[in-house]
PDB file of C-alpha atoms in Angstrom:
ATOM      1  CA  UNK H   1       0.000   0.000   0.000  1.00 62.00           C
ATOM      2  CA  UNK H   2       2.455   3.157  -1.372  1.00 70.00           C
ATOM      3  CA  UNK H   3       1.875   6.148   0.070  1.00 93.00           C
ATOM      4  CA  UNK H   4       3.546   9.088   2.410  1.00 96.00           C
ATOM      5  CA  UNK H   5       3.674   8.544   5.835  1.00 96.00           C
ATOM      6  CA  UNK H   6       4.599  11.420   8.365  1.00 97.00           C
ATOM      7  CA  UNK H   7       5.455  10.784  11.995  1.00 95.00           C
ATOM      8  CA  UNK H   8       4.395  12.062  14.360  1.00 96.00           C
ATOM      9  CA  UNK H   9       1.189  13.324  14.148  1.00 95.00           C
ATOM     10  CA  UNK H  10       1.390  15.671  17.048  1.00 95.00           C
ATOM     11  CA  UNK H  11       4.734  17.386  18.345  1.00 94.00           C
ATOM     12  CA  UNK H  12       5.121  19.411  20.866  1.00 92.00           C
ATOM     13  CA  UNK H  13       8.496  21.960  21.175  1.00 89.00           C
ATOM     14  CA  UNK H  14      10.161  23.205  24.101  1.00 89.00           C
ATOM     15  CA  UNK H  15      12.019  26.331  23.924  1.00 84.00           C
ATOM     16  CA  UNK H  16      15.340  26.068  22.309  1.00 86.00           C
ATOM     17  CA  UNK H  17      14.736  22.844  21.294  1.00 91.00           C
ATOM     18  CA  UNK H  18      15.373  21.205  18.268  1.00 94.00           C
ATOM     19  CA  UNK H  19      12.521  19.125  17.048  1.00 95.00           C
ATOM     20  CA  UNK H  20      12.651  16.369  13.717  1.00 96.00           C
ATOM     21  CA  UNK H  21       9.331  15.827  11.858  1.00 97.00           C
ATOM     22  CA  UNK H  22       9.843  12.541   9.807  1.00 98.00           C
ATOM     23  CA  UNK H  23       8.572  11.795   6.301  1.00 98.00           C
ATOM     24  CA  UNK H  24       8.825   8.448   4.308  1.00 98.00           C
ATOM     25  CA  UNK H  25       7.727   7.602   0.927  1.00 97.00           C
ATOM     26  CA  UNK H  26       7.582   4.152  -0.997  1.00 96.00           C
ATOM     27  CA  UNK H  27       6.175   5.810  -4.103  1.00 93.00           C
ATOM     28  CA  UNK H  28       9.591   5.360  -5.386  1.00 92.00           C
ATOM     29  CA  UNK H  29       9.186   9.337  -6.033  1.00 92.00           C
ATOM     30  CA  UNK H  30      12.590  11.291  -6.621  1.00 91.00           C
ATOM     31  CA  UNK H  31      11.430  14.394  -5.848  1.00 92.00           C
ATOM     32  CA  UNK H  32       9.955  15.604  -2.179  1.00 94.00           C
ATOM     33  CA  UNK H  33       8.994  18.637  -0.543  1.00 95.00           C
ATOM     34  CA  UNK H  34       8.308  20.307   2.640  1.00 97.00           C
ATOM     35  CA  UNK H  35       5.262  22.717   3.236  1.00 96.00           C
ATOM     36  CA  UNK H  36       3.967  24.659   6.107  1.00 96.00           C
ATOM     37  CA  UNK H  37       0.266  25.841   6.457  1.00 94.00           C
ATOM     38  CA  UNK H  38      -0.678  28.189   8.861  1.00 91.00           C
ATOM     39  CA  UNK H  39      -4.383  29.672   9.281  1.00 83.00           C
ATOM     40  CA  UNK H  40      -5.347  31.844   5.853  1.00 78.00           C
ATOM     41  CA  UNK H  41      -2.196  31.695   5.077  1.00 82.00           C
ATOM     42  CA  UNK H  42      -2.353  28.427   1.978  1.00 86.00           C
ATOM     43  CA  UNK H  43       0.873  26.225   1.554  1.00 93.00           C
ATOM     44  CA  UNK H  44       4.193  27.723   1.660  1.00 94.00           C
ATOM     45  CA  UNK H  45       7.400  25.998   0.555  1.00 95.00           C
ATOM     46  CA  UNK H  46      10.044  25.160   3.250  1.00 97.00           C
ATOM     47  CA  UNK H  47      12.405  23.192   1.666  1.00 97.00           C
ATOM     48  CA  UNK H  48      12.605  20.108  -1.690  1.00 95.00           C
ATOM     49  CA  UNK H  49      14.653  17.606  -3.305  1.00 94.00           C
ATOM     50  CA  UNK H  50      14.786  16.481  -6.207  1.00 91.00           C
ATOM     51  CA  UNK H  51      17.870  14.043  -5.860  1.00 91.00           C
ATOM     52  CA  UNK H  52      19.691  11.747  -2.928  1.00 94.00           C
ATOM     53  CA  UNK H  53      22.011  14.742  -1.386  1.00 95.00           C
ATOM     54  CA  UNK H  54      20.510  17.812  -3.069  1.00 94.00           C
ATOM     55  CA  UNK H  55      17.837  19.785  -1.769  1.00 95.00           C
ATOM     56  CA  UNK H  56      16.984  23.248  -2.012  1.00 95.00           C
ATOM     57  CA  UNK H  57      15.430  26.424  -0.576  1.00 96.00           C
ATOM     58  CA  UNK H  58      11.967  27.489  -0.630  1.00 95.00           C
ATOM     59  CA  UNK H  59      10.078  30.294   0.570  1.00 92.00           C
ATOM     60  CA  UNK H  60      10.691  30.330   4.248  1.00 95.00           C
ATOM     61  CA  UNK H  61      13.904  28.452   5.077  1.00 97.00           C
ATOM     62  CA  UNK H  62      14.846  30.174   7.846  1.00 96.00           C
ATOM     63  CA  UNK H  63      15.262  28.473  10.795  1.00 96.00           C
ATOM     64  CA  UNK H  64      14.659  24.995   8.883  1.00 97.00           C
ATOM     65  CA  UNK H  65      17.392  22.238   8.152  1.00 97.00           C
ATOM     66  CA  UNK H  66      16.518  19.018   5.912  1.00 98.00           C
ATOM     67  CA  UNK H  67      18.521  16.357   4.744  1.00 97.00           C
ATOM     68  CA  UNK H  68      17.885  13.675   2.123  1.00 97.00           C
ATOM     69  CA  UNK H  69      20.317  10.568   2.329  1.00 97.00           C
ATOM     70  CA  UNK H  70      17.929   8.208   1.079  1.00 96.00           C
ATOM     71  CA  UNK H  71      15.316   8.338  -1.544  1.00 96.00           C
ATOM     72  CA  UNK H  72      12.566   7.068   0.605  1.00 97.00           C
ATOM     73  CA  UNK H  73      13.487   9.960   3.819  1.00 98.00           C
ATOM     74  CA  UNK H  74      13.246  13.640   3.814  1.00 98.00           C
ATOM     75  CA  UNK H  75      13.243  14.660   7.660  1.00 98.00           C
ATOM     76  CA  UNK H  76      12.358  17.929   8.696  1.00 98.00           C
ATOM     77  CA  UNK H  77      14.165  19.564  11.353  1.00 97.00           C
ATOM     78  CA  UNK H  78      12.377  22.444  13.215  1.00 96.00           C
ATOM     79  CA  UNK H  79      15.667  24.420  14.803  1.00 94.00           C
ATOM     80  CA  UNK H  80      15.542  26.568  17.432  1.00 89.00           C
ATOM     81  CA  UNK H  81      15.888  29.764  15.376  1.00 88.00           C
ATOM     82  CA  UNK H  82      12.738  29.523  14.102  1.00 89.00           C
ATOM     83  CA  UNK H  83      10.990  31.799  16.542  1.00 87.00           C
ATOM     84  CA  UNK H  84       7.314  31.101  15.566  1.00 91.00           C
ATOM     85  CA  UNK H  85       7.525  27.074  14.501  1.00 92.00           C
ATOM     86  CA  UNK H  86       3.359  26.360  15.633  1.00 94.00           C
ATOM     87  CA  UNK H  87       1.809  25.227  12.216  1.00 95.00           C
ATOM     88  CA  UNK H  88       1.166  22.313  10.453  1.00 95.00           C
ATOM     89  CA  UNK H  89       3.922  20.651   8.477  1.00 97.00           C
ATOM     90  CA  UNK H  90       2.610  19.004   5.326  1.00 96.00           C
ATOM     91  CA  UNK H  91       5.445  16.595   3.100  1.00 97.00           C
ATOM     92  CA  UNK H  92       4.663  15.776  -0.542  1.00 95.00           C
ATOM     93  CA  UNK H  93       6.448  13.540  -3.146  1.00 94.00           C
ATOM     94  CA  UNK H  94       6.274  13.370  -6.711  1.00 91.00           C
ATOM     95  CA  UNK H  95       8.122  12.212  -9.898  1.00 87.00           C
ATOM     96  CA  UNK H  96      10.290  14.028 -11.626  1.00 77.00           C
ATOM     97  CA  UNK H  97       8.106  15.357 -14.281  1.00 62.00           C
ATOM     98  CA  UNK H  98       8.316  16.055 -18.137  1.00 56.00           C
ATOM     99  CA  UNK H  99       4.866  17.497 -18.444  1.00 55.00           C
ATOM    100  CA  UNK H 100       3.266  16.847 -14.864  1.00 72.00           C
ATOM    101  CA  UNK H 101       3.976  17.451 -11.756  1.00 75.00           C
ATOM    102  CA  UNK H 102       1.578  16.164  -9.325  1.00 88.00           C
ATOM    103  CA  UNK H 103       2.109  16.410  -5.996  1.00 91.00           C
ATOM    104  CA  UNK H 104       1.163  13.549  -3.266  1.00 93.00           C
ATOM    105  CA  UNK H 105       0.735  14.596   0.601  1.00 96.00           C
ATOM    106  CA  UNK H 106       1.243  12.831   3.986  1.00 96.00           C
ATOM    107  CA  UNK H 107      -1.691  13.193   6.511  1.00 95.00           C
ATOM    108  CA  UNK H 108       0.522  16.288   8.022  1.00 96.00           C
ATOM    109  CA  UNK H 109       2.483  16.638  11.562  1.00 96.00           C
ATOM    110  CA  UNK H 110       0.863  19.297  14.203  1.00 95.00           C
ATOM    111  CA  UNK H 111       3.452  21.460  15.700  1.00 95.00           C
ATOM    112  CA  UNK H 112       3.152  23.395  19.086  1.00 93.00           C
ATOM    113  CA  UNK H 113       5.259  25.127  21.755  1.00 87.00           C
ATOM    114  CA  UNK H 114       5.129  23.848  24.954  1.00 82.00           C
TER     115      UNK H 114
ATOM    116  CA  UNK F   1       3.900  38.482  -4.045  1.00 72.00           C
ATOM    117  CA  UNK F   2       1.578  36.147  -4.343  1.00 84.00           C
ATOM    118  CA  UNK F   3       1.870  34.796  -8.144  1.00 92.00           C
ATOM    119  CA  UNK F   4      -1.637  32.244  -7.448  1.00 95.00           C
ATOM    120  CA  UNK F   5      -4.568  33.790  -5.887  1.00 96.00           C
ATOM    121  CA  UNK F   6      -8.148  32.701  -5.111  1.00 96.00           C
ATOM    122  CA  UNK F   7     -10.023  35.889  -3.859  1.00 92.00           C
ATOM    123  CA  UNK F   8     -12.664  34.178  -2.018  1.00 95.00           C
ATOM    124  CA  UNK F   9     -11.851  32.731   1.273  1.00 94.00           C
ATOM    125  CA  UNK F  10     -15.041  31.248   1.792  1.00 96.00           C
ATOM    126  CA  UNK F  11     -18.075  30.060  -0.339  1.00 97.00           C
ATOM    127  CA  UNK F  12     -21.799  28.617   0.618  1.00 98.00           C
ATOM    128  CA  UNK F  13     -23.689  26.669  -1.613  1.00 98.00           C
ATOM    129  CA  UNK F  14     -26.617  24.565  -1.217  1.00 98.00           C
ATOM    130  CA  UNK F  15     -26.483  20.980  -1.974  1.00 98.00           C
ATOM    131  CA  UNK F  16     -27.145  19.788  -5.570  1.00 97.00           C
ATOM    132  CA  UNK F  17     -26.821  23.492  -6.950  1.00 98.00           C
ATOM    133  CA  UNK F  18     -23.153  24.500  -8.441  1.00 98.00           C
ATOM    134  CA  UNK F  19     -20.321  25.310  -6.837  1.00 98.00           C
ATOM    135  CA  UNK F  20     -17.307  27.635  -8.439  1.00 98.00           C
ATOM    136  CA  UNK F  21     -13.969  28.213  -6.906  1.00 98.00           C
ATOM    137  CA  UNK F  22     -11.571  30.840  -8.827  1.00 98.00           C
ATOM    138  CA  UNK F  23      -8.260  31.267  -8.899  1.00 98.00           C
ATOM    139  CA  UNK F  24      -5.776  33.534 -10.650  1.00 98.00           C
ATOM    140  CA  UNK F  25      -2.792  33.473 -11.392  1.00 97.00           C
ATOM    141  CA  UNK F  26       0.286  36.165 -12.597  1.00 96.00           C
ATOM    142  CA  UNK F  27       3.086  34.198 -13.734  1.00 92.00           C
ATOM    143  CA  UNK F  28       2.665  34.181 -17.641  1.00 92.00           C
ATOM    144  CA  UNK F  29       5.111  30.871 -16.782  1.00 90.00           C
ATOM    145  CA  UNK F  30       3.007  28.611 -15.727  1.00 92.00           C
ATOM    146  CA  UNK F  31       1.807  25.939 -18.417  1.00 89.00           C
ATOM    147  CA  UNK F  32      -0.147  23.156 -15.402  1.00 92.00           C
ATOM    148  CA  UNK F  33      -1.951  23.683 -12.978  1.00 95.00           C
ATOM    149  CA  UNK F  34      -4.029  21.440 -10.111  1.00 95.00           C
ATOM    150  CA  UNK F  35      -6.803  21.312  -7.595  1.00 98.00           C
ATOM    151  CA  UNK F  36      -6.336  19.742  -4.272  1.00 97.00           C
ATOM    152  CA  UNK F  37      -8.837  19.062  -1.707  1.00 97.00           C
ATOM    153  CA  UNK F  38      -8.173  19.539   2.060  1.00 95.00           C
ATOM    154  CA  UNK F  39     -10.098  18.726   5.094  1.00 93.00           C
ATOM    155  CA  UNK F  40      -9.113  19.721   8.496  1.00 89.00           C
ATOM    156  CA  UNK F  41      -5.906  17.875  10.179  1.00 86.00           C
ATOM    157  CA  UNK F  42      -5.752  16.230   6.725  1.00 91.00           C
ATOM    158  CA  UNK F  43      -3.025  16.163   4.192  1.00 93.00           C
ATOM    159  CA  UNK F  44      -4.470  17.808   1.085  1.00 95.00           C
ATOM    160  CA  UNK F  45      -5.849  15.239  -1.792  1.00 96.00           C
ATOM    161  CA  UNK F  46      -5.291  15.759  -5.717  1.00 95.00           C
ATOM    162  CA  UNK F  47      -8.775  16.574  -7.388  1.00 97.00           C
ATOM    163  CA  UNK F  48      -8.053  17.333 -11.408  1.00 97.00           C
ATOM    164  CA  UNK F  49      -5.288  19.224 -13.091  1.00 95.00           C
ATOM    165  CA  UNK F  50      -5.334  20.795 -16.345  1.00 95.00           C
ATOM    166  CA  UNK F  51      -2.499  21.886 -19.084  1.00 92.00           C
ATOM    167  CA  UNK F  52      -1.857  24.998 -20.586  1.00 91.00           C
ATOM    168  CA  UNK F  53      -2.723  23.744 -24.200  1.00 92.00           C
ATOM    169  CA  UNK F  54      -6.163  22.961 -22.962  1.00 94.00           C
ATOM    170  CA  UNK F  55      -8.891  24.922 -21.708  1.00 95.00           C
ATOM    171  CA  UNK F  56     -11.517  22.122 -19.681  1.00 97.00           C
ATOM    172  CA  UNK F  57     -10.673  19.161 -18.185  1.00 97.00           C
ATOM    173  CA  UNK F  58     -13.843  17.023 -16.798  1.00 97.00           C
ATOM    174  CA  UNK F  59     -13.540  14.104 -14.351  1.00 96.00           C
ATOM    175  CA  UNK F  60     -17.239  13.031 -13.097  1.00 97.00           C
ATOM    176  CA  UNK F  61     -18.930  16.005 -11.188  1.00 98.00           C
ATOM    177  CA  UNK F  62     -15.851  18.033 -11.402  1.00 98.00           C
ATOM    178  CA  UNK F  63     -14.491  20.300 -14.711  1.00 98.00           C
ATOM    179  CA  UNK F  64     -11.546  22.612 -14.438  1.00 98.00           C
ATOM    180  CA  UNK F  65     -11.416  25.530 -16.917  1.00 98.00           C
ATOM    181  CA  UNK F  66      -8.468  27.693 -18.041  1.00 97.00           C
ATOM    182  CA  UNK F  67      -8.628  31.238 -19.354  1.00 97.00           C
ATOM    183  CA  UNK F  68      -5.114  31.907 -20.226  1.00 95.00           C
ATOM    184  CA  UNK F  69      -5.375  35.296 -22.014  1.00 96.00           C
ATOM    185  CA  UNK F  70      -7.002  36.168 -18.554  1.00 97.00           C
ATOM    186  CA  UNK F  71      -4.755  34.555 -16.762  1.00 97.00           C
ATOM    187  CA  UNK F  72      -7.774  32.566 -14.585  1.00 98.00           C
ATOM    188  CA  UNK F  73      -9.137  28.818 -13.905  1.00 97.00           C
ATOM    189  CA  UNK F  74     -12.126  27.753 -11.788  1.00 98.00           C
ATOM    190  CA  UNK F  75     -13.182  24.552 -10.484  1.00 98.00           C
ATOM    191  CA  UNK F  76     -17.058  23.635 -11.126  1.00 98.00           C
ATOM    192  CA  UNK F  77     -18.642  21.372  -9.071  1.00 98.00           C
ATOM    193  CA  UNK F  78     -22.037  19.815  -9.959  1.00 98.00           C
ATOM    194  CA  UNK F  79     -23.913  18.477  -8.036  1.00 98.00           C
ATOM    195  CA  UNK F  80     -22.787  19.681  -4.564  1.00 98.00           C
ATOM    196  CA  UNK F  81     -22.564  17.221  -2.039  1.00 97.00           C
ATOM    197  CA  UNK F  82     -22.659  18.052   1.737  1.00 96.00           C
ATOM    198  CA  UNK F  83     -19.108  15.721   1.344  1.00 96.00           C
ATOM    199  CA  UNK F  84     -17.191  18.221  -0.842  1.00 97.00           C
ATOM    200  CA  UNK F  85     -17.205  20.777   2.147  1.00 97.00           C
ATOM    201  CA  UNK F  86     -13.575  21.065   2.581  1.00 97.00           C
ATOM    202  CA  UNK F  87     -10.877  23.858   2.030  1.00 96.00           C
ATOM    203  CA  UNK F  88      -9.897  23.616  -1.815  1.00 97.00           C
ATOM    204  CA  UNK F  89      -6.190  25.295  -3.049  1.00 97.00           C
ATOM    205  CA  UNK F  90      -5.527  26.343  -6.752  1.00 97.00           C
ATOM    206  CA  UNK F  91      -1.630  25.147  -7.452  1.00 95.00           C
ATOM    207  CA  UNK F  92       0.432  26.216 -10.111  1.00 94.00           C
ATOM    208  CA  UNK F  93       3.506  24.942 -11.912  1.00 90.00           C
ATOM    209  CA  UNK F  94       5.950  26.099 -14.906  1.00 85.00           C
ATOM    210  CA  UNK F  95       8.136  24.129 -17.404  1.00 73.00           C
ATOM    211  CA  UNK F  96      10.554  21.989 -15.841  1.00 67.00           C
ATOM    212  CA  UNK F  97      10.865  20.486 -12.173  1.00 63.00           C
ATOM    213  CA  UNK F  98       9.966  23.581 -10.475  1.00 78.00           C
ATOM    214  CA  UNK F  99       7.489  23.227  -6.878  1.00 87.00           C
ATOM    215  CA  UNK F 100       3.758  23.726  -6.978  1.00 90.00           C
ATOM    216  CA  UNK F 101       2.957  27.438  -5.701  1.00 92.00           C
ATOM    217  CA  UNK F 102      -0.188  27.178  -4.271  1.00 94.00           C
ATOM    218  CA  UNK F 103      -2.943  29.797  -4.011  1.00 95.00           C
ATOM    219  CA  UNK F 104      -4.229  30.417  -0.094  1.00 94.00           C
ATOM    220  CA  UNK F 105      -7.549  27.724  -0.272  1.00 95.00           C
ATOM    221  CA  UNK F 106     -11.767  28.730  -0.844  1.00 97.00           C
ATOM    222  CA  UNK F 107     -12.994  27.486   2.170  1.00 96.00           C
ATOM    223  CA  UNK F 108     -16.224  25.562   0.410  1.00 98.00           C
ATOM    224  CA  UNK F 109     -19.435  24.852   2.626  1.00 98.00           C
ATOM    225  CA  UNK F 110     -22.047  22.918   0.673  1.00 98.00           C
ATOM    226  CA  UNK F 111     -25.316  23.262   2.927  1.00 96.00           C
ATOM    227  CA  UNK F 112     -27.595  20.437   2.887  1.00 90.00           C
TER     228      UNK F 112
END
């Protein structure tokens, strides 16, 4: 049964804490991505990959690290520096596209501050 | 800058009438373009896409249409169902392997 699973479902941070969301795929998907959605404010791009050991910036980096040392992983960590990290994190996958590029979604990881 | 917008943040409808969700868009670059489907503490679902060299794209109750010289697409749904309440996002993408941008979401509430 493919799909994207995300882990866990509810987090909760302590200040200056580092926190790792996890997200694994066995779509066989090169490409994943990192989201965060916060009320009325839509999807915004943290972080993707689109190979082993390459990923790349997206809207709101800061205070984000990723890493991508398998095709199947792409963990999120949530670093201290980011001052306001409550949201829900959302990881997709897709293919590498020619024409398409459909994106599939985990079920999503609730973060709060403790 | 917001290059995919949908102007209406929320929309009522009453079951078994139509429902239409708009989006534009400002990046002359984009050539595909999606609907997803998200309820609450859910991971958003893929609903019907549609190229650039097309301008309506039907699957069952849904039908995407593209206005490119306007630069806008909308999402018809017929007949409502109480079911397809849920926040749906407009996404966007260009030539190449480049991310989806996604527009903010139409919260839709189809009243039964």
């Amino acid at each position: 049964d493919g799909g994207i699973t995300q882990s866990p479902k509810y987090l909760f941070r302590k200040e200056g804490q580092n926190v790792t969301l996890s997200c694994e795929q066995n779509l066989n998907h090169d490409a994943m991505y990192w989201y965060r959605q916060d009320p009325g404010q839509g999807l915004r791009l943290i972080y993707y990959s689109q190979i082993v050991n390459d990923f790349q910036k997206g809207d709101i980096a800061e205070g984000y690290s990723v890493s991508r040392e398998k095709k199947e992983s792409f963990p999120l960590t949530v670093t201290s520096a980011q001052k306001n990290p409550t949201a829900f994190y959302l990881c997709a996958s897709s293919r590498i596209p020619r024409a398409k590029n459909i994106q599939y979604f985990g079920a999503g990881t609730r973060l709060s501050v403790l | 800058d917001q290059q995919v917008k949908q102007n209406s943040p929320s929309l009522s409808v009453q079951e078994g009438r139509i429902s239409i969700l708009n989006c534009d868009y400002t990046n002359s670059m984009f050539d595909y373009f999606l609907w997803y489907k998200k309820y609450p503490a859910e991971g958003p679902t893929f609903l019907i896409s549609i190229s650039s060299i097309k301008d309506k794209n039907e699957d069952g109750r849904f039908t995407v249409f593209l206005n490119k010289s306007a630069k806008h697409l909308s999402l018809h749904i017929v007949p409502s169902q109480p079911g397809d309440s849920a926040v749906y996002f407009c996404a966007a993408s260009s030539i190449g392997n480049t991310p989806l941008v996604f527009g903010k979401g139409t919260r839709l509430s189809v009243i039964a």
